[in-house]
Amino acid sequence: MKSATRVIAVDPAEPDPVVIREAAEVLRKGGLVAFATETVYGLGADATNPEAVARIFEAKGRPANNPLIVHVNWLRMAESCVTEWPDTARLLAHEFWPGPLTLILPRSGLIPDIVTAGQGTVGLRMPAPDVARQLIDELGRPIAAPSANRSTCVSPTLATHVLDDLEGKVDLILDSGQTEVGLESTVLDLTTRQPRVLRPGPISAFEIQHVLGGLHVHQEFREAAVSESGAFASPGQMAVHYAPRARTVRVSDPADLLRIDWPAKSALVVCGEPELPQFEGESGPAQTFLLPELEMAMRELYVVLRQCDSAREALIVIVPPPDRPEWHALRDRIWRASVEWATG
Ligand code: TXA
Ligand code: MG
């Protein structure tokens, strides 16, 4: 059954305490509240309430085997969710929290099975924006929140994205504008002998390694991993994920852009600063989005992909950024959102 979704605008610099209290009350009663983190909007529920968390899976159409990230507002709250708080966690939380880094650790009894999909571990992070932090503070408990999109769709970086996907399925959306970073957090497994990046994100394996005094941090070459059919340690890392509805292809060689049969409704998305060929007459894409610089590309990629879907583009063509470490997270998402363009 659909119920009304309320949207309330909140000033990200100075959230109205009355609104925060109201949102916390919705959570306390087992409801769902979408709110902005620095990465993407999250679909939040009281992490200690299994019935409320079940509503998240239902609203998103998310498979029950895909665990949720738990958001905390202070270190003591983080420690209450786990049975171990190793030195690696201490160092990384000190350096990167609040921020876009999720740490996987052995979970405590505070976190119900449904949150972690029955796994013995929990993913924890402390988000940066005041709205998110004050909401957790006001609730006084950790908030479980996946990205606030329908399962396998592009993550939301605007409140309208959440409404497009989840209207009638979320009780309240706190609209505090566009998220600052725009790409989901780095997920780091600290339960293995060597820390492992399960999802590349805004904080790179290199930065993590540096803070851990050079301790080797394992990261698979995601583009390769995506095309395999094997299981991933992080169930959310499915090959088709973060995908627009339009047919989406990537071309590694920009010269191939001239060989594409562009439909009338088509868009070209260029990441980085590759040299582009000259299209003759009407033979090119109907519109082009240029994302030359890293931070801007992370912030805008999902906005652009969702805009293409709203415009009902028939084809989206992406030129991925160069294969350099700083671009890896963006390449990972592009590989999940698209298939390689092939002739014929
Ligand atoms: O930036 C983000 O991380 C956003 C904001 C809202 O915090 N959240 C987010 O959540 O992207 P979600 O559910 O869309 O993606 C979480 C990822 C999934 O790939 C999931 O499988 C993985 O983290 N994950 C969560 N808990 C895990 C665990 N205990 N072990 C392994 N992977 C886990
Ligand atoms: Mg997600």
PDB file of N, CA and C and ligand atoms in Angstrom, residues 35 37-43 60 62 65-71 100 102 104-105 115-116 119-125 127 145-149 155 183-187 189 198-199 233-237 241-242, ligand 1:
ATOM      1  N   PHE A  35      17.791  10.923   3.672  1.00  0.00           N
ATOM      2  CA  PHE A  35      18.575  12.114   4.031  1.00  0.00           C
ATOM      3  C   PHE A  35      19.880  12.099   3.245  1.00  0.00           C
ATOM      4  N   THR A  37      23.801  12.218   2.658  1.00  0.00           N
ATOM      5  CA  THR A  37      25.134  12.106   3.236  1.00  0.00           C
ATOM      6  C   THR A  37      26.037  12.881   2.270  1.00  0.00           C
ATOM      7  N   GLU A  38      27.335  12.911   2.500  1.00  0.00           N
ATOM      8  CA  GLU A  38      28.202  13.631   1.564  1.00  0.00           C
ATOM      9  C   GLU A  38      28.305  12.902   0.223  1.00  0.00           C
ATOM     10  N   THR A  39      28.000  11.590   0.232  1.00  0.00           N
ATOM     11  CA  THR A  39      28.160  10.814  -1.003  1.00  0.00           C
ATOM     12  C   THR A  39      26.867  10.831  -1.821  1.00  0.00           C
ATOM     13  N   VAL A  40      25.845  10.142  -1.321  1.00  0.00           N
ATOM     14  CA  VAL A  40      24.552  10.063  -1.996  1.00  0.00           C
ATOM     15  C   VAL A  40      23.466  10.111  -0.915  1.00  0.00           C
ATOM     16  N   TYR A  41      22.200  10.243  -1.324  1.00  0.00           N
ATOM     17  CA  TYR A  41      21.105  10.181  -0.347  1.00  0.00           C
ATOM     18  C   TYR A  41      20.967   8.751   0.156  1.00  0.00           C
ATOM     19  N   GLY A  42      20.722   8.617   1.465  1.00  0.00           N
ATOM     20  CA  GLY A  42      20.517   7.310   2.070  1.00  0.00           C
ATOM     21  C   GLY A  42      19.054   7.124   2.442  1.00  0.00           C
ATOM     22  N   LEU A  43      18.604   5.865   2.454  1.00  0.00           N
ATOM     23  CA  LEU A  43      17.242   5.533   2.883  1.00  0.00           C
ATOM     24  C   LEU A  43      17.360   4.936   4.280  1.00  0.00           C
ATOM     25  N   LYS A  60      13.112  -0.715  -1.577  1.00  0.00           N
ATOM     26  CA  LYS A  60      14.119  -0.689  -2.639  1.00  0.00           C
ATOM     27  C   LYS A  60      13.979  -1.853  -3.619  1.00  0.00           C
ATOM     28  N   ARG A  62      15.288  -4.639  -2.744  1.00  0.00           N
ATOM     29  CA  ARG A  62      16.674  -5.079  -2.594  1.00  0.00           C
ATOM     30  C   ARG A  62      16.727  -6.537  -2.161  1.00  0.00           C
ATOM     31  N   ASN A  65      20.035 -10.693   0.591  1.00  0.00           N
ATOM     32  CA  ASN A  65      21.425 -11.103   0.870  1.00  0.00           C
ATOM     33  C   ASN A  65      22.415  -9.952   0.716  1.00  0.00           C
ATOM     34  N   ASN A  66      21.913  -8.736   0.528  1.00  0.00           N
ATOM     35  CA  ASN A  66      22.809  -7.592   0.360  1.00  0.00           C
ATOM     36  C   ASN A  66      22.781  -6.715   1.619  1.00  0.00           C
ATOM     37  N   PRO A  67      23.856  -6.765   2.427  1.00  0.00           N
ATOM     38  CA  PRO A  67      23.847  -6.081   3.722  1.00  0.00           C
ATOM     39  C   PRO A  67      23.838  -4.555   3.604  1.00  0.00           C
ATOM     40  N   LEU A  68      23.378  -3.899   4.669  1.00  0.00           N
ATOM     41  CA  LEU A  68      23.281  -2.439   4.692  1.00  0.00           C
ATOM     42  C   LEU A  68      24.423  -1.816   5.483  1.00  0.00           C
ATOM     43  N   ILE A  69      24.731  -0.573   5.146  1.00  0.00           N
ATOM     44  CA  ILE A  69      25.725   0.177   5.913  1.00  0.00           C
ATOM     45  C   ILE A  69      25.041   0.839   7.108  1.00  0.00           C
ATOM     46  N   VAL A  70      25.722   0.813   8.243  1.00  0.00           N
ATOM     47  CA  VAL A  70      25.204   1.423   9.464  1.00  0.00           C
ATOM     48  C   VAL A  70      25.948   2.744   9.705  1.00  0.00           C
ATOM     49  N   HIS A  71      25.165   3.808   9.900  1.00  0.00           N
ATOM     50  CA  HIS A  71      25.740   5.148  10.053  1.00  0.00           C
ATOM     51  C   HIS A  71      25.750   5.545  11.526  1.00  0.00           C
ATOM     52  N   PRO A 100      33.661   9.632   3.579  1.00  0.00           N
ATOM     53  CA  PRO A 100      33.135   8.567   2.724  1.00  0.00           C
ATOM     54  C   PRO A 100      33.930   7.258   2.772  1.00  0.00           C
ATOM     55  N   THR A 102      33.641   3.356   4.520  1.00  0.00           N
ATOM     56  CA  THR A 102      32.886   2.362   5.278  1.00  0.00           C
ATOM     57  C   THR A 102      33.837   1.251   5.707  1.00  0.00           C
ATOM     58  N   ILE A 104      34.335  -2.484   7.361  1.00  0.00           N
ATOM     59  CA  ILE A 104      33.672  -3.759   7.659  1.00  0.00           C
ATOM     60  C   ILE A 104      34.395  -4.416   8.840  1.00  0.00           C
ATOM     61  N   LEU A 105      33.627  -4.678   9.911  1.00  0.00           N
ATOM     62  CA  LEU A 105      34.193  -5.238  11.144  1.00  0.00           C
ATOM     63  C   LEU A 105      33.238  -6.295  11.710  1.00  0.00           C
ATOM     64  N   VAL A 115      20.091  -6.534   9.092  1.00  0.00           N
ATOM     65  CA  VAL A 115      20.940  -5.430   8.625  1.00  0.00           C
ATOM     66  C   VAL A 115      22.138  -5.968   7.853  1.00  0.00           C
ATOM     67  N   THR A 116      22.713  -7.050   8.355  1.00  0.00           N
ATOM     68  CA  THR A 116      23.959  -7.558   7.789  1.00  0.00           C
ATOM     69  C   THR A 116      23.715  -8.754   6.872  1.00  0.00           C
ATOM     70  N   GLN A 119      25.278 -11.943   7.892  1.00  0.00           N
ATOM     71  CA  GLN A 119      26.739 -12.065   7.979  1.00  0.00           C
ATOM     72  C   GLN A 119      27.211 -11.685   9.382  1.00  0.00           C
ATOM     73  N   GLY A 120      28.384 -12.155   9.739  1.00  0.00           N
ATOM     74  CA  GLY A 120      28.956 -11.864  11.055  1.00  0.00           C
ATOM     75  C   GLY A 120      29.661 -10.515  11.111  1.00  0.00           C
ATOM     76  N   THR A 121      29.569  -9.770  10.016  1.00  0.00           N
ATOM     77  CA  THR A 121      30.267  -8.481   9.966  1.00  0.00           C
ATOM     78  C   THR A 121      29.262  -7.362   9.727  1.00  0.00           C
ATOM     79  N   VAL A 122      29.703  -6.151  10.046  1.00  0.00           N
ATOM     80  CA  VAL A 122      28.850  -4.987   9.777  1.00  0.00           C
ATOM     81  C   VAL A 122      29.697  -3.884   9.128  1.00  0.00           C
ATOM     82  N   GLY A 123      29.088  -3.164   8.197  1.00  0.00           N
ATOM     83  CA  GLY A 123      29.747  -2.016   7.561  1.00  0.00           C
ATOM     84  C   GLY A 123      29.351  -0.752   8.296  1.00  0.00           C
ATOM     85  N   LEU A 124      30.349   0.006   8.737  1.00  0.00           N
ATOM     86  CA  LEU A 124      30.096   1.211   9.542  1.00  0.00           C
ATOM     87  C   LEU A 124      30.701   2.431   8.890  1.00  0.00           C
ATOM     88  N   ARG A 125      29.943   3.547   8.950  1.00  0.00           N
ATOM     89  CA  ARG A 125      30.594   4.792   8.602  1.00  0.00           C
ATOM     90  C   ARG A 125      29.961   5.974   9.297  1.00  0.00           C
ATOM     91  N   PRO A 127      28.928   9.686   8.593  1.00  0.00           N
ATOM     92  CA  PRO A 127      28.753  10.652   7.506  1.00  0.00           C
ATOM     93  C   PRO A 127      29.103  12.066   7.968  1.00  0.00           C
ATOM     94  N   ALA A 145      21.342   2.584   6.432  1.00  0.00           N
ATOM     95  CA  ALA A 145      20.908   3.306   5.234  1.00  0.00           C
ATOM     96  C   ALA A 145      21.692   2.889   3.999  1.00  0.00           C
ATOM     97  N   PRO A 146      21.009   2.234   3.064  1.00  0.00           N
ATOM     98  CA  PRO A 146      21.608   2.030   1.748  1.00  0.00           C
ATOM     99  C   PRO A 146      21.329   3.280   0.923  1.00  0.00           C
ATOM    100  N   SER A 147      21.856   3.351  -0.275  1.00  0.00           N
ATOM    101  CA  SER A 147      21.521   4.449  -1.167  1.00  0.00           C
ATOM    102  C   SER A 147      20.009   4.423  -1.430  1.00  0.00           C
ATOM    103  N   ALA A 148      19.406   5.620  -1.518  1.00  0.00           N
ATOM    104  CA  ALA A 148      17.939   5.719  -1.558  1.00  0.00           C
ATOM    105  C   ALA A 148      17.389   5.631  -2.980  1.00  0.00           C
ATOM    106  N   ASN A 149      17.776   4.564  -3.690  1.00  0.00           N
ATOM    107  CA  ASN A 149      17.282   4.337  -5.052  1.00  0.00           C
ATOM    108  C   ASN A 149      16.621   2.966  -5.109  1.00  0.00           C
ATOM    109  N   SER A 155      22.391   5.677  -8.052  1.00  0.00           N
ATOM    110  CA  SER A 155      22.231   6.273  -6.722  1.00  0.00           C
ATOM    111  C   SER A 155      21.757   7.722  -6.828  1.00  0.00           C
ATOM    112  N   LEU A 183      29.561  10.228  -5.256  1.00  0.00           N
ATOM    113  CA  LEU A 183      29.824   8.805  -5.525  1.00  0.00           C
ATOM    114  C   LEU A 183      29.834   8.071  -4.178  1.00  0.00           C
ATOM    115  N   GLU A 184      29.356   6.825  -4.152  1.00  0.00           N
ATOM    116  CA  GLU A 184      29.230   6.102  -2.885  1.00  0.00           C
ATOM    117  C   GLU A 184      30.595   5.884  -2.212  1.00  0.00           C
ATOM    118  N   SER A 185      30.501   5.680  -0.876  1.00  0.00           N
ATOM    119  CA  SER A 185      31.720   5.543  -0.062  1.00  0.00           C
ATOM    120  C   SER A 185      32.597   4.362  -0.486  1.00  0.00           C
ATOM    121  N   THR A 186      33.873   4.467  -0.156  1.00  0.00           N
ATOM    122  CA  THR A 186      34.801   3.348  -0.279  1.00  0.00           C
ATOM    123  C   THR A 186      34.427   2.314   0.788  1.00  0.00           C
ATOM    124  N   VAL A 187      34.293   1.043   0.399  1.00  0.00           N
ATOM    125  CA  VAL A 187      34.005  -0.014   1.392  1.00  0.00           C
ATOM    126  C   VAL A 187      35.277  -0.827   1.602  1.00  0.00           C
ATOM    127  N   ASP A 189      37.163  -3.825   3.875  1.00  0.00           N
ATOM    128  CA  ASP A 189      37.025  -4.969   4.778  1.00  0.00           C
ATOM    129  C   ASP A 189      38.253  -5.039   5.691  1.00  0.00           C
ATOM    130  N   LEU A 198      36.474  -3.460  -0.992  1.00  0.00           N
ATOM    131  CA  LEU A 198      35.392  -4.210  -1.631  1.00  0.00           C
ATOM    132  C   LEU A 198      34.659  -3.351  -2.648  1.00  0.00           C
ATOM    133  N   ARG A 199      34.665  -2.036  -2.418  1.00  0.00           N
ATOM    134  CA  ARG A 199      34.076  -1.110  -3.392  1.00  0.00           C
ATOM    135  C   ARG A 199      34.966   0.127  -3.430  1.00  0.00           C
ATOM    136  N   ALA A 233      32.799 -10.710  -2.411  1.00  0.00           N
ATOM    137  CA  ALA A 233      32.728 -10.625  -0.954  1.00  0.00           C
ATOM    138  C   ALA A 233      31.663  -9.611  -0.548  1.00  0.00           C
ATOM    139  N   SER A 234      31.431  -8.609  -1.362  1.00  0.00           N
ATOM    140  CA  SER A 234      30.424  -7.605  -1.083  1.00  0.00           C
ATOM    141  C   SER A 234      29.266  -7.843  -2.062  1.00  0.00           C
ATOM    142  N   PRO A 235      28.162  -8.378  -1.563  1.00  0.00           N
ATOM    143  CA  PRO A 235      27.117  -8.823  -2.486  1.00  0.00           C
ATOM    144  C   PRO A 235      26.569  -7.701  -3.370  1.00  0.00           C
ATOM    145  N   GLY A 236      26.699  -6.452  -2.907  1.00  0.00           N
ATOM    146  CA  GLY A 236      26.192  -5.343  -3.710  1.00  0.00           C
ATOM    147  C   GLY A 236      26.992  -5.120  -4.977  1.00  0.00           C
ATOM    148  N   GLN A 237      28.163  -5.748  -5.059  1.00  0.00           N
ATOM    149  CA  GLN A 237      29.015  -5.544  -6.218  1.00  0.00           C
ATOM    150  C   GLN A 237      28.601  -6.452  -7.366  1.00  0.00           C
ATOM    151  N   HIS A 241      24.585  -2.860 -12.017  1.00  0.00           N
ATOM    152  CA  HIS A 241      24.295  -2.088 -10.829  1.00  0.00           C
ATOM    153  C   HIS A 241      24.461  -0.654 -11.233  1.00  0.00           C
ATOM    154  N   TYR A 242      23.870   0.242 -10.493  1.00  0.00           N
ATOM    155  CA  TYR A 242      24.060   1.660 -10.774  1.00  0.00           C
ATOM    156  C   TYR A 242      23.756   1.966 -12.242  1.00  0.00           C
TER     157      TYR A 242
HETATM  158  O1  TXA B   1      28.128   6.255   0.406  1.00  0.00           O
HETATM  159  C1  TXA B   1      27.531   5.251   0.760  1.00  0.00           C
HETATM  160  O2  TXA B   1      28.099   4.224   1.158  1.00  0.00           O
HETATM  161  C2  TXA B   1      25.987   5.317   0.752  1.00  0.00           C
HETATM  162  C3  TXA B   1      25.529   6.316   1.810  1.00  0.00           C
HETATM  163  C4  TXA B   1      24.022   6.374   1.949  1.00  0.00           C
HETATM  164  O3  TXA B   1      26.138   6.000   3.028  1.00  0.00           O
HETATM  165  N1  TXA B   1      25.446   4.016   1.016  1.00  0.00           N
HETATM  166  C5  TXA B   1      25.489   3.019   0.111  1.00  0.00           C
HETATM  167  O4  TXA B   1      24.848   1.885   0.545  1.00  0.00           O
HETATM  168  O5  TXA B   1      26.027   3.122  -0.972  1.00  0.00           O
HETATM  169  P1  TXA B   1      24.502   0.656  -0.418  1.00  0.00           P
HETATM  170  O6  TXA B   1      23.687  -0.252   0.411  1.00  0.00           O
HETATM  171  O7  TXA B   1      23.902   1.176  -1.647  1.00  0.00           O
HETATM  172  O8  TXA B   1      25.889  -0.002  -0.688  1.00  0.00           O
HETATM  173  C6  TXA B   1      26.576  -0.618   0.390  1.00  0.00           C
HETATM  174  C7  TXA B   1      27.619  -1.559  -0.103  1.00  0.00           C
HETATM  175  C8  TXA B   1      27.026  -2.746  -0.818  1.00  0.00           C
HETATM  176  O9  TXA B   1      27.887  -3.084  -1.902  1.00  0.00           O
HETATM  177  C9  TXA B   1      27.046  -3.818   0.273  1.00  0.00           C
HETATM  178  O10 TXA B   1      27.112  -5.126  -0.257  1.00  0.00           O
HETATM  179  C10 TXA B   1      28.314  -3.458   1.013  1.00  0.00           C
HETATM  180  O11 TXA B   1      28.345  -2.045   1.021  1.00  0.00           O
HETATM  181  N2  TXA B   1      28.281  -3.940   2.415  1.00  0.00           N
HETATM  182  C11 TXA B   1      27.506  -3.487   3.431  1.00  0.00           C
HETATM  183  N3  TXA B   1      27.717  -4.205   4.548  1.00  0.00           N
HETATM  184  C12 TXA B   1      28.632  -5.145   4.238  1.00  0.00           C
HETATM  185  C13 TXA B   1      29.264  -6.222   4.951  1.00  0.00           C
HETATM  186  N4  TXA B   1      28.973  -6.469   6.224  1.00  0.00           N
HETATM  187  N5  TXA B   1      30.171  -6.979   4.279  1.00  0.00           N
HETATM  188  C14 TXA B   1      30.470  -6.734   2.991  1.00  0.00           C
HETATM  189  N6  TXA B   1      29.919  -5.740   2.258  1.00  0.00           N
HETATM  190  C15 TXA B   1      29.009  -4.959   2.864  1.00  0.00           C
END
